[in-house]
Amino acid sequence: MLLSLIKNLVRPRIKQHASPLRLHIGGQVPHADWKILDVQRGPHVDYVGHCGDLSAFDDDSILEIYASHVLEHLGYVKELPLALREFHRVLAPGGTLRISVPDLAALCELFTDPALDFAERFHVMRMMFGGQFDKADFHYAGLNEEFLRDYLRDAGFVDIARKDKFGLFDDTSNLVFRDRPISLNVAARKPPPA
């Protein structure tokens, strides 16, 4: 507890912006309306950090969060629920969360499709478990719509809805393999004050 308090005292706080902040977690491509937070440094990364620790951001300080193909990199027992609670904490009341993850149901259908050859089936397996090119490129959670909705409800989100596309970024949320979308795209909101 004392160590946590000291970390929070010495950790730099994010300067509050005049306009509401839009946070793209795991993004790589700059966008004028969005700030990027990623676990690894990069040329367009504004904040380096883990999505399960948003302590540098104030409560209710972010208008929107977008995270495409991020949550599957978290352990489903502790890290995933913690990250969603952090998203909920920093979002402004009524704020929107947009999440895209590999759709485990779609990937299982693809994996068992007898029309796939060895290389294609291997590629589907990599979409399930990560490319494993570096320590951040492993998948620890397999999510379908039922599981993701449950995690979001437990974190306090409402108005949970599946989306075909978000139309925000040209990223993995739009990925199609063998004419099938492989991403589960879901939007949710932090409830406004009662």
PDB file of C-alpha atoms in Angstrom:
ATOM      1  CA  MET A   1       0.000   0.000   0.000  1.00  0.00           C
ATOM      2  CA  LEU A   2       2.746   2.452   0.951  1.00  0.00           C
ATOM      3  CA  LEU A   3       4.701   1.576  -2.213  1.00  0.00           C
ATOM      4  CA  SER A   4       1.590   2.204  -4.325  1.00  0.00           C
ATOM      5  CA  LEU A   5       1.076   5.606  -2.668  1.00  0.00           C
ATOM      6  CA  ILE A   6       4.715   6.590  -3.299  1.00  0.00           C
ATOM      7  CA  LYS A   7       4.486   5.502  -6.954  1.00  0.00           C
ATOM      8  CA  ASN A   8       1.381   7.638  -7.428  1.00  0.00           C
ATOM      9  CA  LEU A   9       3.039  10.635  -5.814  1.00  0.00           C
ATOM     10  CA  VAL A  10       6.134  10.493  -8.020  1.00  0.00           C
ATOM     11  CA  ARG A  11       4.400   9.364 -11.253  1.00  0.00           C
ATOM     12  CA  PRO A  12       3.872  12.330 -13.538  1.00  0.00           C
ATOM     13  CA  ARG A  13       0.226  13.229 -14.057  1.00  0.00           C
ATOM     14  CA  ILE A  14      -1.038  13.779 -17.573  1.00  0.00           C
ATOM     15  CA  LYS A  15      -1.718  17.436 -18.222  1.00  0.00           C
ATOM     16  CA  GLN A  16      -5.431  17.963 -18.661  1.00  0.00           C
ATOM     17  CA  HIS A  17      -6.313  19.267 -22.106  1.00  0.00           C
ATOM     18  CA  ALA A  18      -8.717  22.097 -22.916  1.00  0.00           C
ATOM     19  CA  SER A  19     -10.611  19.733 -25.210  1.00  0.00           C
ATOM     20  CA  PRO A  20     -11.569  16.248 -24.030  1.00  0.00           C
ATOM     21  CA  LEU A  21      -8.884  13.640 -24.531  1.00  0.00           C
ATOM     22  CA  ARG A  22      -9.402  10.701 -26.876  1.00  0.00           C
ATOM     23  CA  LEU A  23      -7.055   7.830 -26.044  1.00  0.00           C
ATOM     24  CA  HIS A  24      -6.007   5.224 -28.619  1.00  0.00           C
ATOM     25  CA  ILE A  25      -4.540   2.321 -26.668  1.00  0.00           C
ATOM     26  CA  GLY A  26      -2.074   0.267 -28.687  1.00  0.00           C
ATOM     27  CA  GLY A  27      -2.196   2.604 -31.680  1.00  0.00           C
ATOM     28  CA  GLN A  28       0.705   3.158 -34.034  1.00  0.00           C
ATOM     29  CA  VAL A  29      -0.599   5.666 -36.588  1.00  0.00           C
ATOM     30  CA  PRO A  30      -0.962   9.316 -35.533  1.00  0.00           C
ATOM     31  CA  HIS A  31      -4.335  11.042 -35.705  1.00  0.00           C
ATOM     32  CA  ALA A  32      -4.941  14.703 -34.904  1.00  0.00           C
ATOM     33  CA  ASP A  33      -7.887  13.929 -32.601  1.00  0.00           C
ATOM     34  CA  TRP A  34      -6.340  11.036 -30.672  1.00  0.00           C
ATOM     35  CA  LYS A  35      -3.410  10.508 -28.297  1.00  0.00           C
ATOM     36  CA  ILE A  36      -1.671   7.133 -28.343  1.00  0.00           C
ATOM     37  CA  LEU A  37      -0.770   5.040 -25.306  1.00  0.00           C
ATOM     38  CA  ASP A  38       1.280   1.903 -25.950  1.00  0.00           C
ATOM     39  CA  VAL A  39       3.304  -0.541 -23.890  1.00  0.00           C
ATOM     40  CA  GLN A  40       6.285   0.048 -26.192  1.00  0.00           C
ATOM     41  CA  ARG A  41       7.913   3.284 -27.321  1.00  0.00           C
ATOM     42  CA  GLY A  42       7.311   4.292 -30.912  1.00  0.00           C
ATOM     43  CA  PRO A  43       7.584   7.346 -33.145  1.00  0.00           C
ATOM     44  CA  HIS A  44       3.928   8.304 -32.680  1.00  0.00           C
ATOM     45  CA  VAL A  45       3.365   7.052 -29.128  1.00  0.00           C
ATOM     46  CA  ASP A  46       2.374   9.911 -26.808  1.00  0.00           C
ATOM     47  CA  TYR A  47       2.320   7.898 -23.554  1.00  0.00           C
ATOM     48  CA  VAL A  48       4.225   4.718 -22.756  1.00  0.00           C
ATOM     49  CA  GLY A  49       2.500   2.465 -20.273  1.00  0.00           C
ATOM     50  CA  HIS A  50       0.405  -0.588 -19.614  1.00  0.00           C
ATOM     51  CA  CYS A  51      -3.333  -0.340 -20.247  1.00  0.00           C
ATOM     52  CA  GLY A  52      -3.973  -1.910 -16.847  1.00  0.00           C
ATOM     53  CA  ASP A  53      -2.341   1.066 -15.124  1.00  0.00           C
ATOM     54  CA  LEU A  54      -3.814   4.385 -16.214  1.00  0.00           C
ATOM     55  CA  SER A  55      -2.927   6.070 -12.917  1.00  0.00           C
ATOM     56  CA  ALA A  56      -1.283   8.927 -14.828  1.00  0.00           C
ATOM     57  CA  PHE A  57      -4.783   9.936 -16.000  1.00  0.00           C
ATOM     58  CA  ASP A  58      -7.354  11.541 -13.733  1.00  0.00           C
ATOM     59  CA  ASP A  59     -10.763  10.039 -13.050  1.00  0.00           C
ATOM     60  CA  ASP A  60     -13.390  11.032 -15.661  1.00  0.00           C
ATOM     61  CA  SER A  61     -10.751  12.733 -17.851  1.00  0.00           C
ATOM     62  CA  ILE A  62     -11.098  10.886 -21.166  1.00  0.00           C
ATOM     63  CA  LEU A  63     -13.970  11.272 -23.611  1.00  0.00           C
ATOM     64  CA  GLU A  64     -13.287   8.149 -25.677  1.00  0.00           C
ATOM     65  CA  ILE A  65     -11.039   5.099 -25.555  1.00  0.00           C
ATOM     66  CA  TYR A  66     -10.227   2.943 -28.562  1.00  0.00           C
ATOM     67  CA  ALA A  67      -8.340  -0.339 -28.165  1.00  0.00           C
ATOM     68  CA  SER A  68      -7.941  -2.616 -31.166  1.00  0.00           C
ATOM     69  CA  HIS A  69      -6.393  -6.038 -30.599  1.00  0.00           C
ATOM     70  CA  VAL A  70      -5.054  -5.146 -27.154  1.00  0.00           C
ATOM     71  CA  LEU A  71      -7.166  -6.975 -24.568  1.00  0.00           C
ATOM     72  CA  GLU A  72      -6.262 -10.467 -25.773  1.00  0.00           C
ATOM     73  CA  HIS A  73      -2.690  -9.704 -24.635  1.00  0.00           C
ATOM     74  CA  LEU A  74      -3.891  -9.597 -21.016  1.00  0.00           C
ATOM     75  CA  GLY A  75      -4.421 -12.486 -18.638  1.00  0.00           C
ATOM     76  CA  TYR A  76      -8.147 -13.082 -18.322  1.00  0.00           C
ATOM     77  CA  VAL A  77      -8.136 -13.694 -14.551  1.00  0.00           C
ATOM     78  CA  LYS A  78      -6.599 -10.443 -13.265  1.00  0.00           C
ATOM     79  CA  GLU A  79      -5.174  -8.193 -15.996  1.00  0.00           C
ATOM     80  CA  LEU A  80      -8.220  -7.996 -18.274  1.00  0.00           C
ATOM     81  CA  PRO A  81     -10.725  -7.100 -15.522  1.00  0.00           C
ATOM     82  CA  LEU A  82      -8.227  -4.596 -14.075  1.00  0.00           C
ATOM     83  CA  ALA A  83      -7.726  -2.881 -17.449  1.00  0.00           C
ATOM     84  CA  LEU A  84     -11.477  -2.587 -18.033  1.00  0.00           C
ATOM     85  CA  ARG A  85     -11.959  -1.099 -14.557  1.00  0.00           C
ATOM     86  CA  GLU A  86      -9.187   1.409 -15.361  1.00  0.00           C
ATOM     87  CA  PHE A  87     -10.885   2.280 -18.686  1.00  0.00           C
ATOM     88  CA  HIS A  88     -14.130   2.824 -16.785  1.00  0.00           C
ATOM     89  CA  ARG A  89     -12.430   4.978 -14.134  1.00  0.00           C
ATOM     90  CA  VAL A  90     -10.755   7.381 -16.555  1.00  0.00           C
ATOM     91  CA  LEU A  91     -13.673   7.693 -18.986  1.00  0.00           C
ATOM     92  CA  ALA A  92     -15.903  10.700 -18.455  1.00  0.00           C
ATOM     93  CA  PRO A  93     -19.502   9.869 -17.547  1.00  0.00           C
ATOM     94  CA  GLY A  94     -21.247   9.013 -20.819  1.00  0.00           C
ATOM     95  CA  GLY A  95     -17.839   8.371 -22.434  1.00  0.00           C
ATOM     96  CA  THR A  96     -17.451   5.720 -25.104  1.00  0.00           C
ATOM     97  CA  LEU A  97     -15.223   2.654 -25.162  1.00  0.00           C
ATOM     98  CA  ARG A  98     -14.572   0.926 -28.480  1.00  0.00           C
ATOM     99  CA  ILE A  99     -12.853  -2.450 -28.342  1.00  0.00           C
ATOM    100  CA  SER A 100     -11.765  -4.855 -31.032  1.00  0.00           C
ATOM    101  CA  VAL A 101     -10.390  -8.312 -30.255  1.00  0.00           C
ATOM    102  CA  PRO A 102      -9.825 -11.466 -32.282  1.00  0.00           C
ATOM    103  CA  ASP A 103     -13.249 -13.164 -32.378  1.00  0.00           C
ATOM    104  CA  LEU A 104     -12.526 -16.602 -30.934  1.00  0.00           C
ATOM    105  CA  ALA A 105     -15.791 -18.004 -32.341  1.00  0.00           C
ATOM    106  CA  ALA A 106     -14.958 -16.850 -35.887  1.00  0.00           C
ATOM    107  CA  LEU A 107     -11.378 -18.098 -35.593  1.00  0.00           C
ATOM    108  CA  CYS A 108     -12.521 -21.526 -34.359  1.00  0.00           C
ATOM    109  CA  GLU A 109     -14.842 -21.817 -37.373  1.00  0.00           C
ATOM    110  CA  LEU A 110     -11.997 -20.857 -39.667  1.00  0.00           C
ATOM    111  CA  PHE A 111      -9.534 -23.221 -37.996  1.00  0.00           C
ATOM    112  CA  THR A 112     -11.837 -26.210 -38.506  1.00  0.00           C
ATOM    113  CA  ASP A 113     -12.703 -25.301 -42.106  1.00  0.00           C
ATOM    114  CA  PRO A 114     -11.510 -28.258 -44.233  1.00  0.00           C
ATOM    115  CA  ALA A 115     -10.950 -25.918 -47.197  1.00  0.00           C
ATOM    116  CA  LEU A 116      -7.951 -24.311 -45.469  1.00  0.00           C
ATOM    117  CA  ASP A 117      -4.519 -25.612 -46.316  1.00  0.00           C
ATOM    118  CA  PHE A 118      -1.746 -26.081 -43.746  1.00  0.00           C
ATOM    119  CA  ALA A 119      -0.323 -22.539 -44.120  1.00  0.00           C
ATOM    120  CA  GLU A 120      -3.754 -20.924 -43.795  1.00  0.00           C
ATOM    121  CA  ARG A 121      -4.652 -23.028 -40.756  1.00  0.00           C
ATOM    122  CA  PHE A 122      -1.287 -22.134 -39.181  1.00  0.00           C
ATOM    123  CA  HIS A 123      -2.034 -18.436 -39.844  1.00  0.00           C
ATOM    124  CA  VAL A 124      -5.392 -18.770 -38.069  1.00  0.00           C
ATOM    125  CA  MET A 125      -3.615 -20.412 -35.112  1.00  0.00           C
ATOM    126  CA  ARG A 126      -1.269 -17.401 -34.951  1.00  0.00           C
ATOM    127  CA  MET A 127      -4.287 -15.050 -34.908  1.00  0.00           C
ATOM    128  CA  MET A 128      -5.553 -17.005 -31.896  1.00  0.00           C
ATOM    129  CA  PHE A 129      -2.292 -17.075 -29.929  1.00  0.00           C
ATOM    130  CA  GLY A 130      -0.342 -14.075 -31.232  1.00  0.00           C
ATOM    131  CA  GLY A 131       2.561 -13.787 -33.612  1.00  0.00           C
ATOM    132  CA  GLN A 132       4.977 -14.280 -30.684  1.00  0.00           C
ATOM    133  CA  PHE A 133       7.686 -12.117 -32.271  1.00  0.00           C
ATOM    134  CA  ASP A 134       8.392 -10.314 -28.986  1.00  0.00           C
ATOM    135  CA  LYS A 135       7.312 -10.533 -25.345  1.00  0.00           C
ATOM    136  CA  ALA A 136       4.284  -8.283 -25.976  1.00  0.00           C
ATOM    137  CA  ASP A 137       3.037 -10.377 -28.911  1.00  0.00           C
ATOM    138  CA  PHE A 138       1.388 -13.248 -27.005  1.00  0.00           C
ATOM    139  CA  HIS A 139      -2.365 -13.729 -26.552  1.00  0.00           C
ATOM    140  CA  TYR A 140      -3.527 -14.803 -23.108  1.00  0.00           C
ATOM    141  CA  ALA A 141      -7.300 -14.475 -23.515  1.00  0.00           C
ATOM    142  CA  GLY A 142      -9.689 -15.844 -26.108  1.00  0.00           C
ATOM    143  CA  LEU A 143     -12.833 -13.752 -26.290  1.00  0.00           C
ATOM    144  CA  ASN A 144     -16.177 -14.214 -27.963  1.00  0.00           C
ATOM    145  CA  GLU A 145     -19.119 -11.815 -27.708  1.00  0.00           C
ATOM    146  CA  GLU A 146     -20.579 -13.523 -24.641  1.00  0.00           C
ATOM    147  CA  PHE A 147     -17.306 -13.392 -22.701  1.00  0.00           C
ATOM    148  CA  LEU A 148     -16.502  -9.790 -23.669  1.00  0.00           C
ATOM    149  CA  ARG A 149     -20.000  -8.571 -22.740  1.00  0.00           C
ATOM    150  CA  ASP A 150     -19.646 -10.234 -19.327  1.00  0.00           C
ATOM    151  CA  TYR A 151     -16.266  -8.595 -18.659  1.00  0.00           C
ATOM    152  CA  LEU A 152     -17.642  -5.201 -19.741  1.00  0.00           C
ATOM    153  CA  ARG A 153     -20.762  -5.493 -17.539  1.00  0.00           C
ATOM    154  CA  ASP A 154     -18.606  -6.508 -14.563  1.00  0.00           C
ATOM    155  CA  ALA A 155     -16.482  -3.379 -15.089  1.00  0.00           C
ATOM    156  CA  GLY A 156     -19.614  -1.171 -15.024  1.00  0.00           C
ATOM    157  CA  PHE A 157     -20.193  -0.520 -18.740  1.00  0.00           C
ATOM    158  CA  VAL A 158     -23.653  -0.201 -20.291  1.00  0.00           C
ATOM    159  CA  ASP A 159     -25.138   0.000 -23.790  1.00  0.00           C
ATOM    160  CA  ILE A 160     -22.836  -2.782 -24.986  1.00  0.00           C
ATOM    161  CA  ALA A 161     -23.303  -3.301 -28.716  1.00  0.00           C
ATOM    162  CA  ARG A 162     -21.508  -5.302 -31.390  1.00  0.00           C
ATOM    163  CA  LYS A 163     -20.418  -3.263 -34.415  1.00  0.00           C
ATOM    164  CA  ASP A 164     -19.447  -4.362 -37.908  1.00  0.00           C
ATOM    165  CA  LYS A 165     -16.896  -1.538 -38.168  1.00  0.00           C
ATOM    166  CA  PHE A 166     -15.912   1.531 -36.218  1.00  0.00           C
ATOM    167  CA  GLY A 167     -14.676   3.590 -39.156  1.00  0.00           C
ATOM    168  CA  LEU A 168     -12.026   5.303 -37.023  1.00  0.00           C
ATOM    169  CA  PHE A 169      -8.750   3.660 -38.026  1.00  0.00           C
ATOM    170  CA  ASP A 170      -7.577   1.345 -40.793  1.00  0.00           C
ATOM    171  CA  ASP A 171      -6.357  -1.391 -38.475  1.00  0.00           C
ATOM    172  CA  THR A 172      -6.862  -5.012 -37.469  1.00  0.00           C
ATOM    173  CA  SER A 173     -10.463  -4.322 -36.428  1.00  0.00           C
ATOM    174  CA  ASN A 174     -11.224  -4.450 -40.170  1.00  0.00           C
ATOM    175  CA  LEU A 175      -9.192  -7.595 -40.928  1.00  0.00           C
ATOM    176  CA  VAL A 176     -10.855 -10.156 -43.201  1.00  0.00           C
ATOM    177  CA  PHE A 177      -9.392 -13.616 -43.813  1.00  0.00           C
ATOM    178  CA  ARG A 178     -10.884 -15.950 -46.418  1.00  0.00           C
ATOM    179  CA  ASP A 179     -13.834 -13.531 -46.833  1.00  0.00           C
ATOM    180  CA  ARG A 180     -14.605 -13.640 -43.095  1.00  0.00           C
ATOM    181  CA  PRO A 181     -14.142 -10.821 -40.576  1.00  0.00           C
ATOM    182  CA  ILE A 182     -11.929 -12.095 -37.755  1.00  0.00           C
ATOM    183  CA  SER A 183     -12.501  -9.263 -35.270  1.00  0.00           C
ATOM    184  CA  LEU A 184     -15.137  -8.822 -32.617  1.00  0.00           C
ATOM    185  CA  ASN A 185     -15.873  -5.078 -32.480  1.00  0.00           C
ATOM    186  CA  VAL A 186     -17.848  -3.846 -29.479  1.00  0.00           C
ATOM    187  CA  ALA A 187     -18.807  -0.374 -28.253  1.00  0.00           C
ATOM    188  CA  ALA A 188     -19.891   0.404 -24.690  1.00  0.00           C
ATOM    189  CA  ARG A 189     -20.476   3.449 -22.519  1.00  0.00           C
ATOM    190  CA  LYS A 190     -19.689   4.552 -19.005  1.00  0.00           C
ATOM    191  CA  PRO A 191     -23.086   5.435 -17.560  1.00  0.00           C
ATOM    192  CA  PRO A 192     -23.825   9.128 -17.065  1.00  0.00           C
ATOM    193  CA  PRO A 193     -24.372  10.303 -13.487  1.00  0.00           C
ATOM    194  CA  ALA A 194     -27.734   9.281 -11.996  1.00  0.00           C
TER     195      ALA A 194
END
